[in-house]
Amino acid sequence: MNWGVFEGLLSGVNKYSTIFGRIWLSLVFIFRVMVYIVAAERVWSDDHKDFDCNTRQPGCGNVCFDHFFPVSHIRLWALQLILVTCPSLLVIMHVAYREAQDQKCRQAEGQGKLRLYPNPGKKRGGLWWTYLFSLIFKATVDVVFLYIFHRFYKNYTLPSVVRCEIPPCPNIVDCYISRPTEKNIFTFFMVITACVCILLSLMEACYLVGKRCREKLSKRKGSRRDERLLDKDCCCAQGEQTSLEAGGQIFHGADYKLPIAPIPASSQKGTEAVP
């Protein structure tokens, strides 16, 4: 496995994710992928070889094993991890497509032109929908696989002994499973981590939708406030125009002057008579 390429993909996913997405990515990589590669694969490596039945009838053990274990845990987990991580790569591909389109536009129109996408990694427009779809898809995949595990292995547990009477077995045969307790522990661990991943995906989807609704509401309130201010200015302008047309005068604070009272005529004569 090329860990350099895998590390580059993980860093790209982490770059364009929210805090919930980063926690989800760490949980998937450490508690699911690493546990699957390091431990779980070895636990189920002797699954069929150590499935012992108390009969020597040819084909009886194979038929019973196929009946009780139609799909191996390891193969189901591998398919689940592939389907869960693919939507994150889809987000990276969408960002790379935006960057390529922006670069092509700048080369065609010149470096001085405005960029087609000022921030290609910002979750707006189609990228927002791609990211939301990836969250819903990841949660749906985990839910579907949990249901499949529950249908194949009731209560996600493996019994120590199973009784089989499927032909060509001559009668009721007891078959013994290798290391059932250890397998049950790993199964519950993977089921719990899958449930936590589902919860994180749903929380991130709610966070994105709530953030978008909050932005829409703030924009709507801002536009309404601007409309009210514009209507108020228009009303004031119409009132001033009406007053001017009626012959009135409009005084502003800077233009106002105190009135000067006229001096009476008698006072002027008395002043002239004084020598």
CSV table of C-alpha atoms in Angstrom, one decimal:
chain,number,residue,atom,x,y,z
A,1,MET,CA,0.0,0.0,0.0
A,2,ASN,CA,1.3,3.4,-1.0
A,3,TRP,CA,1.1,5.4,2.3
A,4,GLY,CA,2.3,8.6,0.7
A,5,VAL,CA,-0.7,8.7,-1.7
A,6,PHE,CA,-3.0,7.8,1.1
A,7,GLU,CA,-1.6,10.5,3.3
A,8,GLY,CA,-2.1,13.1,0.6
A,9,LEU,CA,-5.7,12.0,0.2
A,10,LEU,CA,-6.3,12.3,3.9
A,11,SER,CA,-4.7,15.7,4.1
A,12,GLY,CA,-6.9,16.9,1.2
A,13,VAL,CA,-10.1,15.6,2.9
A,14,ASN,CA,-9.1,17.2,6.2
A,15,LYS,CA,-8.4,20.5,4.5
A,16,TYR,CA,-12.0,21.0,3.2
A,17,SER,CA,-13.9,19.5,6.2
A,18,THR,CA,-15.5,21.1,9.2
A,19,ILE,CA,-14.5,20.2,12.7
A,20,PHE,CA,-17.0,17.3,12.7
A,21,GLY,CA,-15.6,16.0,9.4
A,22,ARG,CA,-12.0,16.1,10.9
A,23,ILE,CA,-13.2,14.1,13.9
A,24,TRP,CA,-15.0,11.6,11.6
A,25,LEU,CA,-11.9,11.2,9.5
A,26,SER,CA,-9.7,10.5,12.5
A,27,LEU,CA,-12.2,8.0,13.8
A,28,VAL,CA,-12.4,6.2,10.5
A,29,PHE,CA,-8.6,6.1,9.9
A,30,ILE,CA,-7.5,5.2,13.5
A,31,PHE,CA,-10.4,3.1,14.9
A,32,ARG,CA,-11.7,1.4,11.7
A,33,VAL,CA,-9.1,1.2,9.0
A,34,MET,CA,-6.1,0.6,11.3
A,35,VAL,CA,-8.0,-1.9,13.5
A,36,TYR,CA,-9.2,-3.7,10.3
A,37,ILE,CA,-5.6,-3.9,8.8
A,38,VAL,CA,-3.7,-4.7,12.0
A,39,ALA,CA,-6.0,-6.9,14.1
A,40,ALA,CA,-9.3,-7.9,12.6
A,41,GLU,CA,-7.9,-9.5,9.4
A,42,ARG,CA,-5.7,-11.8,11.5
A,43,VAL,CA,-8.5,-12.8,13.8
A,44,TRP,CA,-10.7,-14.0,10.8
A,45,SER,CA,-7.8,-15.5,8.8
A,46,ASP,CA,-8.5,-19.0,10.1
A,47,ASP,CA,-12.3,-18.7,9.9
A,48,HIS,CA,-13.0,-21.5,7.6
A,49,LYS,CA,-10.0,-23.7,8.4
A,50,ASP,CA,-10.9,-24.0,12.1
A,51,PHE,CA,-14.6,-24.5,11.6
A,52,ASP,CA,-14.9,-28.0,13.0
A,53,CYS,CA,-17.9,-30.3,12.8
A,54,ASN,CA,-18.3,-33.6,14.6
A,55,THR,CA,-18.7,-35.6,11.4
A,56,ARG,CA,-16.5,-36.8,8.6
A,57,GLN,CA,-19.2,-36.7,5.9
A,58,PRO,CA,-17.6,-35.0,2.8
A,59,GLY,CA,-19.0,-31.6,2.1
A,60,CYS,CA,-21.0,-31.3,5.4
A,61,GLY,CA,-18.6,-28.8,6.9
A,62,ASN,CA,-18.5,-26.6,3.8
A,63,VAL,CA,-22.3,-26.5,3.5
A,64,CYS,CA,-22.8,-25.6,7.2
A,65,PHE,CA,-20.1,-22.9,7.1
A,66,ASP,CA,-21.7,-21.3,4.0
A,67,HIS,CA,-25.1,-21.4,5.7
A,68,PHE,CA,-24.1,-19.8,8.9
A,69,PHE,CA,-21.5,-17.4,7.4
A,70,PRO,CA,-22.8,-16.3,4.0
A,71,VAL,CA,-20.4,-13.3,3.9
A,72,SER,CA,-17.3,-13.0,6.0
A,73,HIS,CA,-17.1,-10.1,8.4
A,74,ILE,CA,-13.8,-9.0,6.9
A,75,ARG,CA,-15.2,-8.7,3.3
A,76,LEU,CA,-18.2,-6.8,4.5
A,77,TRP,CA,-16.1,-4.4,6.5
A,78,ALA,CA,-13.7,-3.9,3.5
A,79,LEU,CA,-16.7,-3.1,1.2
A,80,GLN,CA,-18.1,-0.8,3.9
A,81,LEU,CA,-14.9,1.2,4.3
A,82,ILE,CA,-14.5,1.6,0.6
A,83,LEU,CA,-18.0,2.9,0.1
A,84,VAL,CA,-17.8,5.2,3.2
A,85,THR,CA,-14.5,6.9,2.1
A,86,CYS,CA,-15.4,7.3,-1.6
A,87,PRO,CA,-17.7,10.4,-1.0
A,88,SER,CA,-14.8,12.3,0.7
A,89,LEU,CA,-12.7,11.7,-2.4
A,90,LEU,CA,-15.7,13.1,-4.5
A,91,VAL,CA,-15.4,16.4,-2.6
A,92,ILE,CA,-11.7,16.6,-3.4
A,93,MET,CA,-12.4,15.9,-7.1
A,94,HIS,CA,-15.0,18.7,-7.1
A,95,VAL,CA,-12.5,21.2,-5.6
A,96,ALA,CA,-9.8,20.1,-8.1
A,97,TYR,CA,-12.4,20.7,-10.9
A,98,ARG,CA,-13.0,24.2,-9.6
A,99,GLU,CA,-9.3,25.0,-9.4
A,100,ALA,CA,-8.8,23.7,-13.0
A,101,GLN,CA,-11.7,25.7,-14.3
A,102,ASP,CA,-10.4,28.8,-12.5
A,103,GLN,CA,-6.9,28.3,-14.0
A,104,LYS,CA,-8.3,27.8,-17.5
A,105,CYS,CA,-10.4,31.0,-17.2
A,106,ARG,CA,-7.4,33.1,-16.0
A,107,GLN,CA,-5.2,31.8,-18.8
A,108,ALA,CA,-7.9,32.6,-21.4
A,109,GLU,CA,-8.8,36.1,-20.2
A,110,GLY,CA,-5.4,37.2,-18.6
A,111,GLN,CA,-4.0,37.3,-15.1
A,112,GLY,CA,-5.6,40.7,-14.4
A,113,LYS,CA,-9.2,39.4,-14.7
A,114,LEU,CA,-11.3,38.4,-11.7
A,115,ARG,CA,-11.0,34.8,-10.6
A,116,LEU,CA,-13.9,32.4,-11.5
A,117,TYR,CA,-13.8,31.0,-7.9
A,118,PRO,CA,-12.1,33.3,-5.4
A,119,ASN,CA,-11.9,30.4,-2.9
A,120,PRO,CA,-12.4,27.0,-4.7
A,121,GLY,CA,-12.5,25.1,-1.4
A,122,LYS,CA,-15.3,27.3,0.1
A,123,LYS,CA,-18.5,25.3,0.4
A,124,ARG,CA,-20.8,27.4,-1.7
A,125,GLY,CA,-23.0,26.5,-4.7
A,126,GLY,CA,-22.4,23.1,-6.1
A,127,LEU,CA,-19.6,22.2,-3.7
A,128,TRP,CA,-22.0,22.7,-0.8
A,129,TRP,CA,-24.5,20.3,-2.3
A,130,THR,CA,-21.7,17.8,-3.1
A,131,TYR,CA,-20.5,18.0,0.5
A,132,LEU,CA,-24.0,17.5,1.9
A,133,PHE,CA,-24.6,14.6,-0.4
A,134,SER,CA,-21.4,13.0,0.8
A,135,LEU,CA,-22.5,13.2,4.4
A,136,ILE,CA,-25.9,11.7,3.7
A,137,PHE,CA,-24.3,9.0,1.6
A,138,LYS,CA,-21.8,8.0,4.3
A,139,ALA,CA,-24.4,7.9,7.0
A,140,THR,CA,-26.7,5.8,4.8
A,141,VAL,CA,-23.9,3.3,3.9
A,142,ASP,CA,-23.1,2.7,7.6
A,143,VAL,CA,-26.8,2.3,8.4
A,144,VAL,CA,-27.3,-0.2,5.6
A,145,PHE,CA,-24.3,-2.3,6.6
A,146,LEU,CA,-25.3,-2.3,10.2
A,147,TYR,CA,-28.7,-3.7,9.1
A,148,ILE,CA,-26.9,-6.3,6.9
A,149,PHE,CA,-24.7,-7.4,9.8
A,150,HIS,CA,-27.8,-7.7,12.0
A,151,ARG,CA,-29.6,-9.8,9.4
A,152,PHE,CA,-26.7,-12.2,8.9
A,153,TYR,CA,-25.5,-12.4,12.5
A,154,LYS,CA,-28.3,-11.9,15.0
A,155,ASN,CA,-27.5,-9.3,17.7
A,156,TYR,CA,-24.0,-9.0,16.1
A,157,THR,CA,-22.8,-12.0,18.0
A,158,LEU,CA,-21.4,-15.4,17.1
A,159,PRO,CA,-22.3,-18.5,19.1
A,160,SER,CA,-19.7,-21.0,20.2
A,161,VAL,CA,-21.6,-23.9,18.7
A,162,VAL,CA,-24.0,-24.1,15.8
A,163,ARG,CA,-26.3,-27.1,15.0
A,164,CYS,CA,-26.5,-28.0,11.3
A,165,GLU,CA,-28.8,-30.5,9.6
A,166,ILE,CA,-28.4,-29.5,6.0
A,167,PRO,CA,-27.7,-32.2,3.4
A,168,PRO,CA,-25.3,-33.9,2.9
A,169,CYS,CA,-25.0,-34.0,6.7
A,170,PRO,CA,-26.3,-37.4,7.8
A,171,ASN,CA,-28.0,-36.0,11.0
A,172,ILE,CA,-27.9,-33.0,13.3
A,173,VAL,CA,-24.2,-32.0,13.4
A,174,ASP,CA,-22.5,-29.8,16.0
A,175,CYS,CA,-20.0,-27.3,14.5
A,176,TYR,CA,-17.6,-25.2,16.5
A,177,ILE,CA,-16.5,-21.7,15.6
A,178,SER,CA,-12.9,-20.6,16.2
A,179,ARG,CA,-12.3,-17.9,18.8
A,180,PRO,CA,-15.9,-16.7,19.1
A,181,THR,CA,-15.3,-14.3,22.1
A,182,GLU,CA,-12.5,-12.5,20.4
A,183,LYS,CA,-14.6,-12.1,17.2
A,184,ASN,CA,-17.5,-10.8,19.2
A,185,ILE,CA,-15.3,-8.1,20.8
A,186,PHE,CA,-14.1,-6.9,17.4
A,187,THR,CA,-17.6,-7.0,16.0
A,188,PHE,CA,-19.0,-4.8,18.8
A,189,PHE,CA,-16.1,-2.5,18.5
A,190,MET,CA,-16.7,-2.0,14.8
A,191,VAL,CA,-20.4,-1.6,15.3
A,192,ILE,CA,-19.9,1.1,18.0
A,193,THR,CA,-17.4,3.1,15.8
A,194,ALA,CA,-19.9,2.9,12.9
A,195,CYS,CA,-22.7,4.3,15.1
A,196,VAL,CA,-20.4,7.1,16.2
A,197,CYS,CA,-19.5,7.9,12.6
A,198,ILE,CA,-23.2,8.0,11.7
A,199,LEU,CA,-23.9,10.5,14.5
A,200,LEU,CA,-21.0,12.7,13.4
A,201,SER,CA,-22.1,12.7,9.8
A,202,LEU,CA,-25.7,13.7,10.8
A,203,MET,CA,-24.3,16.4,13.2
A,204,GLU,CA,-22.2,17.8,10.4
A,205,ALA,CA,-25.1,17.8,8.0
A,206,CYS,CA,-27.3,19.6,10.5
A,207,TYR,CA,-24.4,22.1,11.1
A,208,LEU,CA,-24.1,22.9,7.4
A,209,VAL,CA,-27.9,23.3,6.9
A,210,GLY,CA,-28.3,25.4,10.1
A,211,LYS,CA,-25.4,27.6,9.0
A,212,ARG,CA,-26.8,28.1,5.6
A,213,CYS,CA,-30.3,29.0,7.0
A,214,ARG,CA,-28.7,31.5,9.4
A,215,GLU,CA,-26.9,33.2,6.6
A,216,LYS,CA,-30.0,33.4,4.5
A,217,LEU,CA,-32.0,34.9,7.4
A,218,SER,CA,-29.3,37.5,8.1
A,219,LYS,CA,-29.2,38.5,4.5
A,220,ARG,CA,-33.0,38.8,4.4
A,221,LYS,CA,-33.0,40.9,7.5
A,222,GLY,CA,-30.3,43.1,6.1
A,223,SER,CA,-32.2,43.6,2.8
A,224,ARG,CA,-35.4,44.5,4.7
A,225,ARG,CA,-33.5,47.0,6.8
A,226,ASP,CA,-32.0,48.6,3.7
A,227,GLU,CA,-35.5,48.7,2.1
A,228,ARG,CA,-36.9,50.5,5.2
A,229,LEU,CA,-34.1,53.1,5.2
A,230,LEU,CA,-34.6,53.7,1.5
A,231,ASP,CA,-38.4,54.1,1.9
A,232,LYS,CA,-37.7,56.6,4.8
A,233,ASP,CA,-35.3,58.6,2.7
A,234,CYS,CA,-37.9,58.7,-0.2
A,235,CYS,CA,-40.6,59.8,2.1
A,236,CYS,CA,-38.4,62.7,3.5
A,237,ALA,CA,-37.5,63.7,0.0
A,238,GLN,CA,-41.2,63.7,-1.1
A,239,GLY,CA,-42.1,65.8,2.0
A,240,GLU,CA,-39.5,68.5,1.2
A,241,GLN,CA,-40.6,68.6,-2.4
A,242,THR,CA,-44.2,69.1,-1.4
A,243,SER,CA,-43.3,71.9,1.0
A,244,LEU,CA,-41.3,73.7,-1.6
A,245,GLU,CA,-44.1,73.5,-4.1
A,246,ALA,CA,-46.5,75.0,-1.6
A,247,GLY,CA,-44.3,78.1,-1.2
A,248,GLY,CA,-43.0,77.2,2.2
A,249,GLN,CA,-39.4,77.3,3.4
A,250,ILE,CA,-37.2,74.6,4.8
A,251,PHE,CA,-34.8,75.7,7.5
A,252,HIS,CA,-31.8,73.5,8.5
A,253,GLY,CA,-29.9,73.9,11.7
A,254,ALA,CA,-26.9,75.4,9.9
A,255,ASP,CA,-29.0,78.0,8.1
A,256,TYR,CA,-31.0,79.3,11.0
A,257,LYS,CA,-30.3,82.9,12.3
A,258,LEU,CA,-31.8,84.8,15.2
A,259,PRO,CA,-34.5,87.4,14.2
A,260,ILE,CA,-33.5,91.1,14.7
A,261,ALA,CA,-36.4,93.2,16.2
A,262,PRO,CA,-36.9,96.7,14.6
A,263,ILE,CA,-36.2,99.8,16.7
A,264,PRO,CA,-39.4,101.9,17.4
A,265,ALA,CA,-39.6,105.5,15.9
A,266,SER,CA,-40.2,107.2,19.2
A,267,SER,CA,-37.0,105.7,20.6
A,268,GLN,CA,-35.0,107.0,17.6
A,269,LYS,CA,-36.4,110.6,18.1
A,270,GLY,CA,-35.6,110.6,21.8
A,271,THR,CA,-32.0,109.6,21.0
A,272,GLU,CA,-31.6,112.4,18.5
A,273,ALA,CA,-32.9,115.1,21.0
A,274,VAL,CA,-30.2,114.3,23.6
A,275,PRO,CA,-27.3,116.8,23.1
